[in-house]
Short mmCIF file of C-alpha atoms in Angstrom, two decimals:
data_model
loop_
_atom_site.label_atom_id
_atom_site.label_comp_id
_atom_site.label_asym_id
_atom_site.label_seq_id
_atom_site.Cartn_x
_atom_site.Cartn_y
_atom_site.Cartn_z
CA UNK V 49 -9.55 10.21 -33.09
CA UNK V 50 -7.99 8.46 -35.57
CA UNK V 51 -5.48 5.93 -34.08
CA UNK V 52 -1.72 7.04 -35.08
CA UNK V 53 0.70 3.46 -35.45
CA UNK V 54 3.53 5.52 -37.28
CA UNK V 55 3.69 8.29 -34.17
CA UNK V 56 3.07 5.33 -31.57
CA UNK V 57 6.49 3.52 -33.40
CA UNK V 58 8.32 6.33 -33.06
CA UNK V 59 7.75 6.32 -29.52
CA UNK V 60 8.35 2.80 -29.07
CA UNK V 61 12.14 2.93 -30.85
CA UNK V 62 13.93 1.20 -28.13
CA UNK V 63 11.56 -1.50 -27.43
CA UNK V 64 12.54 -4.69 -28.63
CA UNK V 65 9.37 -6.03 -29.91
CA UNK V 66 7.57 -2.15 -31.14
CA UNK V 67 6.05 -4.05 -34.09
CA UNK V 68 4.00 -6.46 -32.08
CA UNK V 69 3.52 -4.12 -29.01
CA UNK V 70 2.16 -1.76 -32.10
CA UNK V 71 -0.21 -3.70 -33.79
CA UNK V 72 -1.55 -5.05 -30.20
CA UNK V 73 -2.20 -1.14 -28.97
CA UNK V 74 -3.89 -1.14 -31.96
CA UNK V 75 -6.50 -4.07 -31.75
CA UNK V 76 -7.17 -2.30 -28.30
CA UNK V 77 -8.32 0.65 -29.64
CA UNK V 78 -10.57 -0.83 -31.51
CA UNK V 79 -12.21 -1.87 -28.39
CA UNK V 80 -11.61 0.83 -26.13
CA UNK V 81 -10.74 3.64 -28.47
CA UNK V 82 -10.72 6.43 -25.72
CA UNK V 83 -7.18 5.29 -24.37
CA UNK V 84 -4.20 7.54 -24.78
CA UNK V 85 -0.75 6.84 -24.96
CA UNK V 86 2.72 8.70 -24.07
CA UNK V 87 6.13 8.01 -22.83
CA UNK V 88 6.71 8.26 -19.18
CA UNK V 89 8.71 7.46 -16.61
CA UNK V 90 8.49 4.74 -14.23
CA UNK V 91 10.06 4.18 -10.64
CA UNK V 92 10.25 0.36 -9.62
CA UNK V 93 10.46 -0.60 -5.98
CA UNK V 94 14.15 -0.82 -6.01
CA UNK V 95 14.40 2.82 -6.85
CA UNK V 96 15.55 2.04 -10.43
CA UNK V 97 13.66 4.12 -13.46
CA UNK V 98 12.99 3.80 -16.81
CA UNK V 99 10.74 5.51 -19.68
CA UNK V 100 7.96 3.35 -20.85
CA UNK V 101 4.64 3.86 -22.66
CA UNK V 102 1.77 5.04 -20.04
CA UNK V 103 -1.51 2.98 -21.69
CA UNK V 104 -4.26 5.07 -19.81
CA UNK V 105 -7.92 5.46 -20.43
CA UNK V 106 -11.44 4.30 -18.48
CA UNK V 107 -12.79 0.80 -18.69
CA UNK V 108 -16.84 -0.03 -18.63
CA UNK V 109 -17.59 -1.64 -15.42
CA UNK V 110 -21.51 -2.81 -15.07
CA UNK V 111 -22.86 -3.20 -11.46
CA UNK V 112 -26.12 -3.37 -10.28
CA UNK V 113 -28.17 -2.41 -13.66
CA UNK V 114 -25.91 0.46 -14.70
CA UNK V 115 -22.59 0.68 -16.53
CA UNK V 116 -19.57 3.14 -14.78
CA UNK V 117 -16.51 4.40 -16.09
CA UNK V 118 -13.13 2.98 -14.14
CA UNK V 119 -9.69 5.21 -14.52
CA UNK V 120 -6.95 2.70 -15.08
CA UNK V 121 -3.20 3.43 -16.49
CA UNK V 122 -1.01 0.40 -17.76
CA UNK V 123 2.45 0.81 -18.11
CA UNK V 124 3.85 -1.24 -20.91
CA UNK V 125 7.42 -2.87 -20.38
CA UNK V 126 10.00 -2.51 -23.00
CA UNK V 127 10.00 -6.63 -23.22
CA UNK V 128 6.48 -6.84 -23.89
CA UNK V 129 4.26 -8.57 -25.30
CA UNK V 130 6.42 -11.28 -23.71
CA UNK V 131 5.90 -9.46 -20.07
CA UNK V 132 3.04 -8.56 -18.65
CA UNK V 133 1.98 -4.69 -18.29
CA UNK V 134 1.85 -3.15 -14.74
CA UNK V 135 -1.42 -1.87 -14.13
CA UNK V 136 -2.73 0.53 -11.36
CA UNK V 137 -6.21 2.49 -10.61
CA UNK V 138 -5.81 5.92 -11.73
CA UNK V 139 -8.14 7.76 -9.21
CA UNK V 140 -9.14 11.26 -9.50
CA UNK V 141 -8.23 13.29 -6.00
CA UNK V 142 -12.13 13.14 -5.07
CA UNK V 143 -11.75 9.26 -5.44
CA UNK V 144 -10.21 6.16 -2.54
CA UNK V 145 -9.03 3.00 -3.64
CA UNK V 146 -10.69 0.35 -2.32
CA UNK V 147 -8.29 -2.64 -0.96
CA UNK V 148 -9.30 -5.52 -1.76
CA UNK V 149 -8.66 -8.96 -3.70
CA UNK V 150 -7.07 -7.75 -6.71
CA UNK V 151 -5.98 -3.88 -5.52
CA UNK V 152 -3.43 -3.21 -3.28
CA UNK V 153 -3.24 0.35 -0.89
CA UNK V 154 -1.39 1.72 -3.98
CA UNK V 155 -4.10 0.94 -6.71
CA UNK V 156 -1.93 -1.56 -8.06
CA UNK V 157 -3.69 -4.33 -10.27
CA UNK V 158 -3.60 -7.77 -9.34
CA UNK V 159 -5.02 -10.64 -11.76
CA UNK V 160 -4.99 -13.85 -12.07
CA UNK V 161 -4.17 -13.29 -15.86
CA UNK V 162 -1.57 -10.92 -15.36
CA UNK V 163 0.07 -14.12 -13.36
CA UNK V 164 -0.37 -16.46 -15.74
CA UNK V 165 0.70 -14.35 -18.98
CA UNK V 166 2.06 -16.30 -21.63
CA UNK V 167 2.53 -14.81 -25.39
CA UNK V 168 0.73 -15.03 -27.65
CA UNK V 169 -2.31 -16.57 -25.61
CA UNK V 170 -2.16 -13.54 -23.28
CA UNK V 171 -2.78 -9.86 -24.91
CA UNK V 172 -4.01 -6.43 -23.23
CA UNK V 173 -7.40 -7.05 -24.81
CA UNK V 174 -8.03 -10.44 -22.72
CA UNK V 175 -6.14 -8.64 -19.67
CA UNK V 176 -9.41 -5.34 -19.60
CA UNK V 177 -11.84 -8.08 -19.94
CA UNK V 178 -10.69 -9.97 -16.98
CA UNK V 179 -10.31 -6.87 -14.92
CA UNK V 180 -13.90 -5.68 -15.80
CA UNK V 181 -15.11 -9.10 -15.13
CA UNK V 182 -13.32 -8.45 -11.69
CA UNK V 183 -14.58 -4.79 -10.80
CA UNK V 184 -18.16 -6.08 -11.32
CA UNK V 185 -17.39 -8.42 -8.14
CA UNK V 186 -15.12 -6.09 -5.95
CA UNK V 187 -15.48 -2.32 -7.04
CA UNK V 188 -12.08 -1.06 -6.75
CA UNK V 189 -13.24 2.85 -5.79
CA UNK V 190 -14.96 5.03 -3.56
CA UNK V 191 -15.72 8.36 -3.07
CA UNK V 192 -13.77 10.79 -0.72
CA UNK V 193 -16.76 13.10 -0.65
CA UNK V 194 -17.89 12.30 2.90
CA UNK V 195 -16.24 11.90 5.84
CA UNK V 196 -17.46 8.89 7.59
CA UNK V 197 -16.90 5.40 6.36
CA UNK V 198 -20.61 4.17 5.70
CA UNK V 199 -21.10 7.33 3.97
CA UNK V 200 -18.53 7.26 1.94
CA UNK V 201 -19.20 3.48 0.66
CA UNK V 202 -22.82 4.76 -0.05
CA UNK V 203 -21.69 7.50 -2.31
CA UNK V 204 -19.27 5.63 -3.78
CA UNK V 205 -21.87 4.93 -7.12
CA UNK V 206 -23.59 7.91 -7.18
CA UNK V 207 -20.17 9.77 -7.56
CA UNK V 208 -19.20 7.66 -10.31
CA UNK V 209 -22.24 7.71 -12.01
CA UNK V 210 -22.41 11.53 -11.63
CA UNK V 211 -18.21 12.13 -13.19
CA UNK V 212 -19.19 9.84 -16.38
CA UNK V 213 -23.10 8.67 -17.32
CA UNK V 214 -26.38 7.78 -16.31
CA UNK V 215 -26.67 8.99 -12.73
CA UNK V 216 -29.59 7.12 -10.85
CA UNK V 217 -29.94 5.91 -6.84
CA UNK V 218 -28.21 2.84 -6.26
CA UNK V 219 -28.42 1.66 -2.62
CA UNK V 220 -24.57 0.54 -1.97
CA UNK V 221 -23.22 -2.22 0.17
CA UNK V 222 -19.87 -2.89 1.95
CA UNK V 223 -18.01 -4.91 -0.48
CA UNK V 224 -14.63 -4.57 1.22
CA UNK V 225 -12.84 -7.84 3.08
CA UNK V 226 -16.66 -9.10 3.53
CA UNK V 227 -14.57 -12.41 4.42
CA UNK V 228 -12.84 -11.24 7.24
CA UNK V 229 -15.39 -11.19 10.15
CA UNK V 230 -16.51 -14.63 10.88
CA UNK V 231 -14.96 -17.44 8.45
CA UNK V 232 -11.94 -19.15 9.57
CA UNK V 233 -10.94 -20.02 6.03
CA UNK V 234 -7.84 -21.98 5.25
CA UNK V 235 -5.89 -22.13 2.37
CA UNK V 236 -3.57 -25.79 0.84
CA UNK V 237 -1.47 -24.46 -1.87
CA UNK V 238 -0.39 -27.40 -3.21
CA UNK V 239 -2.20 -30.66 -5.33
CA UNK V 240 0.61 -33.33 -4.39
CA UNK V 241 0.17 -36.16 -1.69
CA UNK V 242 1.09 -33.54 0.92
CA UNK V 243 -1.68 -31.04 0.53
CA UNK V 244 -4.30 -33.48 -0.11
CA UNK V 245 -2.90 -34.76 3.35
CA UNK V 246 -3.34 -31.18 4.82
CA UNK V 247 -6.36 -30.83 2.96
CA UNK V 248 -8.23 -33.84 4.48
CA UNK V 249 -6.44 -34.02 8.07
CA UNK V 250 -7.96 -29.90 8.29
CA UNK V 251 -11.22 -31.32 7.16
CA UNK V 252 -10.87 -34.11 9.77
CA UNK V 253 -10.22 -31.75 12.95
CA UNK V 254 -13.08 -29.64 11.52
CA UNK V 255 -10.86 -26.69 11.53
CA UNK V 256 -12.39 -24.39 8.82
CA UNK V 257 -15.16 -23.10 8.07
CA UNK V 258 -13.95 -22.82 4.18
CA UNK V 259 -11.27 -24.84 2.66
CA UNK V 260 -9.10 -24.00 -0.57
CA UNK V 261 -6.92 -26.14 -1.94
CA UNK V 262 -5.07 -24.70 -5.00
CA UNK V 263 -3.90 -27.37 -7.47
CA UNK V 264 -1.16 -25.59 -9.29
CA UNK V 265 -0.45 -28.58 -11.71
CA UNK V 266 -1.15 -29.08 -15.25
CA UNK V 267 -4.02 -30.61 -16.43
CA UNK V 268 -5.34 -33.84 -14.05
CA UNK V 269 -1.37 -34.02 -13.14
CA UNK V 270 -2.36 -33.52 -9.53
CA UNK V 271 -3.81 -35.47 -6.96
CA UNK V 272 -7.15 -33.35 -6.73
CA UNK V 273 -9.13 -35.07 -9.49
CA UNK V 274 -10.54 -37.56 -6.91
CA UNK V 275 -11.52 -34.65 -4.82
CA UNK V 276 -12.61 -32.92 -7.07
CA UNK V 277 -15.32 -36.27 -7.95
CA UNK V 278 -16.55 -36.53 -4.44
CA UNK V 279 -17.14 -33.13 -3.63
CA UNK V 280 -15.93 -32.70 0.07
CA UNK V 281 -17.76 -29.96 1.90
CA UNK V 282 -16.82 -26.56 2.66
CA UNK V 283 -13.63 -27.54 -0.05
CA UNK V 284 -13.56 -25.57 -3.02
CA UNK V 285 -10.68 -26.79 -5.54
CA UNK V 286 -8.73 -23.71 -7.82
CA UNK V 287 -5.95 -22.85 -10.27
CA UNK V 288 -6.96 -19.57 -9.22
CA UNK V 289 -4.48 -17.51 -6.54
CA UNK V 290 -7.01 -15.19 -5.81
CA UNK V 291 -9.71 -17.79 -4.38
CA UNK V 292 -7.15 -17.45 -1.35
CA UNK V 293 -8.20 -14.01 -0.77
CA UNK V 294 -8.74 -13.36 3.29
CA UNK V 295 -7.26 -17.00 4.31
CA UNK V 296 -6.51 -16.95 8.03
CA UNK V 297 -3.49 -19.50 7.57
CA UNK V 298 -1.67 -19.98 4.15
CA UNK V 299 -0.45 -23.47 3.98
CA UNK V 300 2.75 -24.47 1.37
CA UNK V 301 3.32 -27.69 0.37
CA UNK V 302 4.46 -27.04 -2.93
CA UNK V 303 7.67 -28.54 -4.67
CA UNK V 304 9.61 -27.80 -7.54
CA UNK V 305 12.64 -29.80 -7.40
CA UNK V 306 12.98 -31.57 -10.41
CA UNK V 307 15.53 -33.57 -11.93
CA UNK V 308 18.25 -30.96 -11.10
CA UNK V 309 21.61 -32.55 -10.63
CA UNK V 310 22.44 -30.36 -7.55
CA UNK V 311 20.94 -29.77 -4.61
CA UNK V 312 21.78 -26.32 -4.77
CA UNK V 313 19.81 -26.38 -8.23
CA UNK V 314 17.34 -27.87 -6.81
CA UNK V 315 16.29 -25.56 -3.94
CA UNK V 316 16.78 -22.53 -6.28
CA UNK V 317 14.22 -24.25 -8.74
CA UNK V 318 11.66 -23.96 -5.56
CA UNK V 319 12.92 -20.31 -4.64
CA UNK V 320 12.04 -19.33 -8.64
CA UNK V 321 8.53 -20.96 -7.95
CA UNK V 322 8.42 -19.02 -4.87
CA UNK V 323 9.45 -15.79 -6.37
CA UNK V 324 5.97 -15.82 -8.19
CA UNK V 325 3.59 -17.39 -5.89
CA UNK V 326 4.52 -16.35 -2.65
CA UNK V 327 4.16 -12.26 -2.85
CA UNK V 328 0.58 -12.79 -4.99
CA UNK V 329 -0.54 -15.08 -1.88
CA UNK V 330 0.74 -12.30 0.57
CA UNK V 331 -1.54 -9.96 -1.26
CA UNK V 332 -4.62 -11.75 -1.35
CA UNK V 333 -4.22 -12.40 2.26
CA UNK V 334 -2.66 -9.87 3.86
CA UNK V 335 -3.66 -10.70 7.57
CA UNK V 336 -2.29 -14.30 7.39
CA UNK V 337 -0.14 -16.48 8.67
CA UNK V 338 2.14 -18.41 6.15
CA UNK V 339 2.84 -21.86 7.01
CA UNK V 340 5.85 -23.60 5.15
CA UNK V 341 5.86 -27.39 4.51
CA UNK V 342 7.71 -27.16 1.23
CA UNK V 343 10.99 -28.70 1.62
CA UNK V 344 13.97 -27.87 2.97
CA UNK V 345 11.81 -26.36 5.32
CA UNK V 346 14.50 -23.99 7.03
CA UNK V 347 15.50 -22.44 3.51
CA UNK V 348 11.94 -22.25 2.13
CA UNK V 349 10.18 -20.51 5.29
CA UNK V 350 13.40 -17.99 5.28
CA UNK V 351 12.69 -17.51 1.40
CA UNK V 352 8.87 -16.89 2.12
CA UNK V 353 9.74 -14.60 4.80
CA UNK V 354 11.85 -12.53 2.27
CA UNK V 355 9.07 -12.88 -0.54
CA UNK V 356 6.36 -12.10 1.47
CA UNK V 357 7.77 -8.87 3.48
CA UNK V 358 5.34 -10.36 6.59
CA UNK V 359 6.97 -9.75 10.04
CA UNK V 360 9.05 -12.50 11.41
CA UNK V 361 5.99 -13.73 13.67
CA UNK V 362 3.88 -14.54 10.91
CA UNK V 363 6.05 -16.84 8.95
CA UNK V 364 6.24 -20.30 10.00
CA UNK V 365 7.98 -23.57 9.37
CA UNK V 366 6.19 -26.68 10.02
CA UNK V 367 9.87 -27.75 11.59
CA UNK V 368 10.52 -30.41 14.36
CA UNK V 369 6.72 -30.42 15.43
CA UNK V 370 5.53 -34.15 14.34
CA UNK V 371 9.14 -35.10 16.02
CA UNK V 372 8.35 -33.38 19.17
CA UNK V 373 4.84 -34.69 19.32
CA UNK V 374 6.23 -38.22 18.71
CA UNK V 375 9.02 -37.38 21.04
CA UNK V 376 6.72 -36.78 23.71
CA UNK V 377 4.01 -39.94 22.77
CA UNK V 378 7.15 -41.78 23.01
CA UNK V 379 8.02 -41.23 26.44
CA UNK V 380 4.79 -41.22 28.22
CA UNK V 381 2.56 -43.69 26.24
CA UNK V 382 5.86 -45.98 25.00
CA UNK V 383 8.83 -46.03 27.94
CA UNK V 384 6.07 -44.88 30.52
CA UNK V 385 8.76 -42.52 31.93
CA UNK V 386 7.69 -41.83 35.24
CA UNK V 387 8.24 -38.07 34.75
CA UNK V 388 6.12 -36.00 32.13
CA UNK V 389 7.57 -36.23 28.46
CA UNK V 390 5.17 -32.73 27.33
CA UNK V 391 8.06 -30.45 27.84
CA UNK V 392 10.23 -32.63 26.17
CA UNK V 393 10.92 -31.01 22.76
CA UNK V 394 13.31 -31.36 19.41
CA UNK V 395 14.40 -28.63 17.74
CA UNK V 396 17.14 -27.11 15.01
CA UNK V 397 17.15 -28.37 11.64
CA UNK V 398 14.60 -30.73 10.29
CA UNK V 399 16.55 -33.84 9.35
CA UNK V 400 19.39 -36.08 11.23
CA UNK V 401 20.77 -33.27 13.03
CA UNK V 402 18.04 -31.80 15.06
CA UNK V 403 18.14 -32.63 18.77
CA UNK V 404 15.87 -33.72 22.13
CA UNK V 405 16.10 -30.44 25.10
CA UNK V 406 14.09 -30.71 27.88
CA UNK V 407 12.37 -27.65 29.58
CA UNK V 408 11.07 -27.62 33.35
CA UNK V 409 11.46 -30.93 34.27
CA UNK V 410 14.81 -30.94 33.07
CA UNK V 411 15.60 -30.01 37.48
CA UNK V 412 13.58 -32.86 38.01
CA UNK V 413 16.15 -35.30 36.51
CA UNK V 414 19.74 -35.85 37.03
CA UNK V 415 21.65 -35.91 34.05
CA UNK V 416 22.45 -39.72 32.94
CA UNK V 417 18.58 -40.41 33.47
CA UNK V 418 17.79 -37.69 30.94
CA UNK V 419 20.53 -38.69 28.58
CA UNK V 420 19.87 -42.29 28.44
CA UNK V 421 15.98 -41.66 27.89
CA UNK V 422 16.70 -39.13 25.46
CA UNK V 423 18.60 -41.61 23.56
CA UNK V 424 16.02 -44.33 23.73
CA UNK V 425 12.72 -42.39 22.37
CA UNK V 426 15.15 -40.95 19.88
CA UNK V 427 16.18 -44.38 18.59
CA UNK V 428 13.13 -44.83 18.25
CA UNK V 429 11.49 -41.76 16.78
CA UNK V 430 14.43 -42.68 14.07
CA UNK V 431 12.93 -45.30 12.76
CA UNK V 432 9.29 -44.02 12.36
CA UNK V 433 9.97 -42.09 8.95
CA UNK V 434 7.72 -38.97 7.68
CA UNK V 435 5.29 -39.97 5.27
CA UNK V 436 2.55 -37.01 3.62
CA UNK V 437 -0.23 -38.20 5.95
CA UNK V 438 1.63 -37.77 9.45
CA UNK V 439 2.96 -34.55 7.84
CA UNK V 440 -0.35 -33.53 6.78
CA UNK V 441 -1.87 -33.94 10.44
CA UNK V 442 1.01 -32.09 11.98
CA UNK V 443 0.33 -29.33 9.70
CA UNK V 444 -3.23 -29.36 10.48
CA UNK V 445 -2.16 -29.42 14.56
CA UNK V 446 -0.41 -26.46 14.09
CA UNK V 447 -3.03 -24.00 12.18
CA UNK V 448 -6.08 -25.53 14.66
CA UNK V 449 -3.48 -23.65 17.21
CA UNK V 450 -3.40 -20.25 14.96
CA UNK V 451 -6.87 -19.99 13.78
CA UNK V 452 -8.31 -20.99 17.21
CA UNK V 453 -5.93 -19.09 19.49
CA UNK V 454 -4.97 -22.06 21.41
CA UNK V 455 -1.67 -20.73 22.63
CA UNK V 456 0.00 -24.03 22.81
CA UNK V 457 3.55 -24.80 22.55
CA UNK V 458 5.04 -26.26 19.49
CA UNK V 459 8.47 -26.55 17.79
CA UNK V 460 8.54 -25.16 14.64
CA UNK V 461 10.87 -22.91 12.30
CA UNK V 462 11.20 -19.69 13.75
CA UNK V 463 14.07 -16.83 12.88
CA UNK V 464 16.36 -17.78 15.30
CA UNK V 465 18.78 -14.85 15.14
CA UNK V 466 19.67 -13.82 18.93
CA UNK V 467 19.09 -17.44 19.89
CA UNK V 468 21.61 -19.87 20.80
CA UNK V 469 24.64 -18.09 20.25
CA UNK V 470 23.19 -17.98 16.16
CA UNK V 471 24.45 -14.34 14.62
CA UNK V 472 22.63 -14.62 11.06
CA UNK V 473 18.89 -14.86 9.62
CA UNK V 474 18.53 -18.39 9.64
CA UNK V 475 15.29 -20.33 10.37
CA UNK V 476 15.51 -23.05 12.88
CA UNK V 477 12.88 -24.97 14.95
CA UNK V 478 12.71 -23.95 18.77
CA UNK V 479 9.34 -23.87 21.17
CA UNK V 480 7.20 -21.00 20.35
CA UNK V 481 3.60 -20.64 21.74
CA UNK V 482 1.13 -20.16 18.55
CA UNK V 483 -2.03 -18.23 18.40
CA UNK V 484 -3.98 -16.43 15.66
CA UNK V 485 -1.42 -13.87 15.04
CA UNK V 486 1.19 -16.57 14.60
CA UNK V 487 4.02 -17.27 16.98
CA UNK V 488 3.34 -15.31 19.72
CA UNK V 489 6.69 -16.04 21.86
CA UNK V 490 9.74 -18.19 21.51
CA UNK V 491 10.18 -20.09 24.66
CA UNK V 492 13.61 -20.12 25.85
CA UNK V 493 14.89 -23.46 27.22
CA UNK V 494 17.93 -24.18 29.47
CA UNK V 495 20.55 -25.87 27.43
CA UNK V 496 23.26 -27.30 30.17
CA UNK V 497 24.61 -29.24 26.97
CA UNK V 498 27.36 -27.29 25.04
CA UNK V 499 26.88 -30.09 22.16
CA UNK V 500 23.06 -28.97 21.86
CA UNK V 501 24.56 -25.07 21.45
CA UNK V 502 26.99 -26.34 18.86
CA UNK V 503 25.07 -28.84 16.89
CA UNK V 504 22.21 -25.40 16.57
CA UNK V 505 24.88 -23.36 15.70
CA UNK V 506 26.72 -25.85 13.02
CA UNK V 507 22.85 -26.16 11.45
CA UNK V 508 22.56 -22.42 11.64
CA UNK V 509 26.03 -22.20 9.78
CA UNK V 510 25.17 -24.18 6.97
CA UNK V 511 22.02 -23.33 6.29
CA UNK V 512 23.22 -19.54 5.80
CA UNK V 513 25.82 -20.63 3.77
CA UNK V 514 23.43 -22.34 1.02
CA UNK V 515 21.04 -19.04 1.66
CA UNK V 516 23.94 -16.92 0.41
CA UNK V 517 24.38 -18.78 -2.50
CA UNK V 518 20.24 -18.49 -3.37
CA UNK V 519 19.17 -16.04 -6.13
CA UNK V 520 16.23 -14.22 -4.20
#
């Protein structure tokens, strides 16, 4: 069938770029000439709707010696080519989708070139050859024809190959979240100083089983390069999102800020980073927990909580937890306090106003004793600073807690509404015992002080007042 541009223009009248989007639709049948086109109409997630061209047809995916036939539909925005279509599966009712790295529960597409698409180097030609290249590693169907699971991912090929060509006996295998059994994998999303710290202080605690670091910079711009040269082991080094697929922990040290001449500029410059990165990340690992490090720590694990739709317990700041460690080093190894300094903790906001409470041995002092020691080891946790590496190892302390289920007590960002007196979604740092589902419960300390209650709830304050401001 001869391919019509003049009725396909017509369609295409309130697009703003029909020409282009035209002669592109075109170059794709040439390809793929079994696609058909009409004007439909789509429902985003906000409920909004809007008629756009429906791009649907069958793609050739080869696996194992034979070639099969893959239902996809692409709906193509009225901005494009400068926007990336949506794609999904388009399974017949006899057909499942298959979750996995690049297919959600709802046969939506994910792609590491629908991520990265950029006019004129990206086009809908490039975008099928990247999918099929995909499908060949992770088929995204299977067959509803049986009713048990193993049977159903064995007849997954023969019912392909029997609805389009060449029907022969392929023995199947499980292809779905192969990753998920045994490897604790770990992904650094981040090239800077700070996730090469992560990256190496992981390595160091032998952590992992499988290391990613994702070096999101331009060119050699990042710190990886070195890396990269000496081939660590068990670190593999990507621009690629989806080489985080089935991470147990999900590690952010990314930055964004810029030259921006306001803060508030600057924080929204990493929220529009986040915008794109974090949900992609949520996707590819869907059982993880997300550990913020990208700064201001408060306002970016509240924005990844947002992004990523995960439940409150498995998004975490990396918060007060090197000052609490310190804190506690301080006491014991430094003052020799002759009580314990482990339930000694500082939490609220990262920065000058976060505070020293003490847990059960607070009985076991009387008040000027614990005041005047507070004040000591923080005078001189003060002075110690944060550079990347001590970062980098506190990060590392806290996901050897999630991926090995350590249940141990640390003081991170946690949503602290309910807590303190604090009304509003803010993320501040309290004691929360961490395992492999994330924080697994907030420990609640006895606060005698009413300056600790109001210093927590002045942070809390102003933290949801910049949050308000945010474009999420």
């Amino acid at each position: 069938m001869e391919f019509d541009c003049e009725a396909l223009r017509q369609l295409l009248s309130k697009y703003k770029f029909r020409d282009l989007t035209v002669e592109e639709l075109k170059k794709v049948n040439v390809f793929y000439p079994h696609f058909r086109y009409s004007v439909d109409t789509y429902v985003f997630k906000d409920s909004s709707q809007k008629d756009l061209l429906n791009f649907t047809g069958t793609i050739p995916v080869r696996y194992q010696g034979n070639t099969y036939n893959i239902p996809i539909r692409l709906w193509i925005l009225d901005s494009h080519p400068f926007a990336p279509p949506i794609c999904f599966l388009k399974p017949t009712t006899n057909m499942g989708i298959s979750v996995g790295k690049h297919v959600d529960a709802q046969g939506r597409i994910y792609l590491p070139y629908l991520q990265n698409w950029s006019h004129p180097k990206s086009v809908i030609v490039g975008l099928i050859k990247e999918m099929i290249t995909k499908f060949q590693e992770e088929l995204p169907l299977y067959s509803l024809s049986s009713s048990s699971d193993e049977a159903r991912q064995a007849d997954l090929l023969a019912y392909i190959a029997k609805i389009t060509e060449g029907v022969s006996d392929i023995n199947s295998r499980s292809w779905a979240n192969q990753e998920t059994k045994t490897v604790n994998k770990i992904t650094v999303v981040g090239g800077g100083e700070l996730g090469i710290a992560c990256t190496l202080a992981i390595l160091a605690k032998g952590i992992a089983d499988r290391l990613v670091l994702l070096d999101l910079s331009e060119g050699t711009k990042g710190g990886t390069m070195d890396l990269d040269i000496f081939s660590l082991p068990n670190v593999e080094i990507s621009k690629d999102l989806s080489a985080s697929a089935h991470s147990k922990v999900v590690i952010l040290t990314v930055n964004s800020l810029g030259s921006s001449q306001s803060y508030l500029d600057a924080v929204q410059s990493n929220v529009d980073m986040f915008r794109t990165l974090v949900p992609a990340l949520g996707h590819y690992s869907q059982h993880s927990v997300l550990l913020v490090a990208s700064q201001p720590v408060e306002i970016m694990t509240y924005v990844t909580w947002k992004l990523s739709a995960f439940p409150e317990n498995r998004v975490i700041g990396i918060g007060c937890n090197l000052d609490s460690q310190r804190l506690q080093y301080i006491i014991t190894n430094v003052l020799k306090a002759q009580t314990s300094g482990k339930d000694v903790w500082v939490i609220g906001e990262q920065g000058e106003d976060k505070v020293p409470t003490w847990g059960d041995q607070e009985a076991a002092l009387n008040h000027n004793s614990k005041v005047q020691l507070s004040n000591r080891a923080m005078e001189m946790l003060r002075v110690k600073g944060q550079r990347s590496w001590s970062v980098g190892l506190s990060a590392a302390d806290l996901a050897d807690s999630i991926v090995n289920n350590k249940k141990k007590v640390h003081s991170v960002s946690v949503l602290s509404k309910g807590y303190y007196g604090i009304n509003s979604e803010v993320f501040l740092s309290l004691p929360c015992i961490l395992g492999n589902s994330g924080i697994t419960e907030v420990i609640r300390t006895t606060v005698k002080e009413d300056s600790v209650t109001e210093k927590l709830q002045s942070s809390a304050s102003s933290i949801c007042g910049l949050q308000e401001q945010l474009k999420l």
